[in-house]
């Protein structure tokens, strides 16, 4: 949700900011803008539409300078207009500001500022913040020593703010300086060679430096051409910890692929290898996790698990629930993070809480984590982005290690969450009743998952053909049972988010309790039909659909016999262990949605109205 970049150094800030914005575009693409400070002037260019459009405008206006800020917007307050695009400039012309987040008490602050004579050009909460800084600055005495008037006016303003923010601010009186701050919206400081870069995530700065400081909530960074300092809202100095990013810029590029989503689908075998590396015990019978900060003894005391997440990550939690209950026989509850945070549901005292989040910045998941901690529960995180808010606030965690996921539709992060969920189930099962030999068999199955995914990916040309046939439909059902019911939900979500075809996921047998009314030759159904003890029940559901002329795409285990004529198209998946099945079954639905979206001419990596990393409620 909105991407921000700020640059202080000796190079052309505009080019660096535009490159950073391009990489952050997955966070929002309603409008984009840039502001450079030059000769005590703030020059702003901003436009609705994508960063490419902004780049053309910037070229026309010959914008240049060595200090600047830029923004790509996912609209919250105010429509998609040039005026609402960031950066916003205070009505006295002294400050320019970019913002990711939501200022909840902006209306009362705006009223106050209007009373003081400040004027507004946009409908945004951000412009209010910018003017409030100008207001505090006007009252702030000039100082010869200590924190500058610029930093203090930002600090005072933020003390009055309710809501979330990642901001970067320029001030004409402080050339070559930027003040940045964060609360619940990510902000990273890149420490380069005679330059500093602020950005919403590492992809925007990794081409210039791999040394970063992950700012914490309530911290303010002050960048000058020669140094940076960090302090808190309470004016305490912070000693920065400089971390190193372990991936490089090529990991965040799509290379020869048409879309990031395609690249990330095909990257899954390697991603899974990375996610499991070093995570099996020496005797090869169970999983091991370095970062959980919980002893085996404490783990054994746990009587229930609660998993919270949003969207695709929530589907991964549902699969994990199935595997933990099936193999470890421990009750698991799964809730939408957005519901859990307000539901105040009773929790068993011996519950261990897990959140799953690729980005680690999803505000609902972060709030669920905080709510569980507030109630005194220990919270573990399954998370991909190192140093994210969720990773920092959790009591322990498991990193997914799949590198940056740029496509808005989650793919490799999802299958790695499924893998980690399967490993958690194994770990718990081996602590209880699972035998050594069953453990070894389970571990071998997980180790084989990357090759099975490679095998499943070989169906891509066939799935592309099938996609051509179905791209013109308006509705689709996805049906699966047991561990593949969440895959039906995921298939429907993938299809609707990138191709705009209405799709629903159901447990296959539930179909006859309502959704069957939708079935006709105009509503195809995608069925998961793996080899299992309930295979014949799945076939019965398929026949009920066929009897009503519904076209059927079956995702079936290689070698299973489907009655003649029941499926119009079959996508084979390799036979595999129950713990690996959801991972393998994810591949055909990802490819089907991807190719259908491409066939329909959709902007796969930037679906309308969406953005990756939902940092607003
Ligand atoms: C769908 C998708 C979203 C995310 C959800 C949670 O393809 O990507 O549904 O899964 O917004 O995001 P994270 O995992 O970053 O918390």
Coordinates of C-alpha atoms and ligand atoms in Angstrom, one line a residue, residues 310-313 356-362 365 408-410 417 490 493-494 497 612-614, ligand 1:
X310 CA -5.2 -12.9 5.5
X311 CA -5.9 -13.9 2.0
X312 CA -3.6 -16.5 0.5
X313 CA -1.7 -16.9 3.7
X356 CA 1.5 -16.2 8.7
X357 CA 2.4 -13.3 6.4
X358 CA 4.6 -13.1 3.4
X359 CA 5.2 -9.4 3.7
X360 CA 5.2 -9.3 7.5
X361 CA 3.5 -5.9 7.2
X362 CA -0.2 -6.8 6.7
X365 CA -2.1 -9.7 10.8
X408 CA 0.8 -9.0 -6.4
X409 CA -0.7 -12.5 -6.6
X410 CA 1.2 -14.7 -4.1
X417 CA 4.0 -21.5 3.7
X490 CA -6.9 -20.4 -3.3
X493 CA -8.9 -16.2 -5.3
X494 CA -6.0 -16.4 -7.8
X497 CA -7.8 -11.3 -8.4
X612 CA 0.8 -6.1 -2.3
X613 CA 1.3 -5.7 1.4
X614 CA -2.0 -4.3 2.7
Ligands
LIG1 C1 -3.3 -13.0 -2.9 C2 -2.5 -12.4 -2.0 C3 -3.1 -11.8 -0.7 C4 -2.1 -11.9 0.5 C5 -2.7 -11.2 1.7 C6 -1.8 -11.4 2.9 O1 -2.6 -13.5 -4.0 O2 -1.3 -12.2 -2.2 O3 -4.3 -12.4 -0.4 O4 -1.9 -13.3 0.7 O5 -2.8 -9.9 1.4 O6 -0.5 -10.9 2.6 P1 0.8 -11.2 3.6 O7 1.1 -12.7 3.4 O8 1.9 -10.4 3.1 O9 0.3 -10.9 5.0

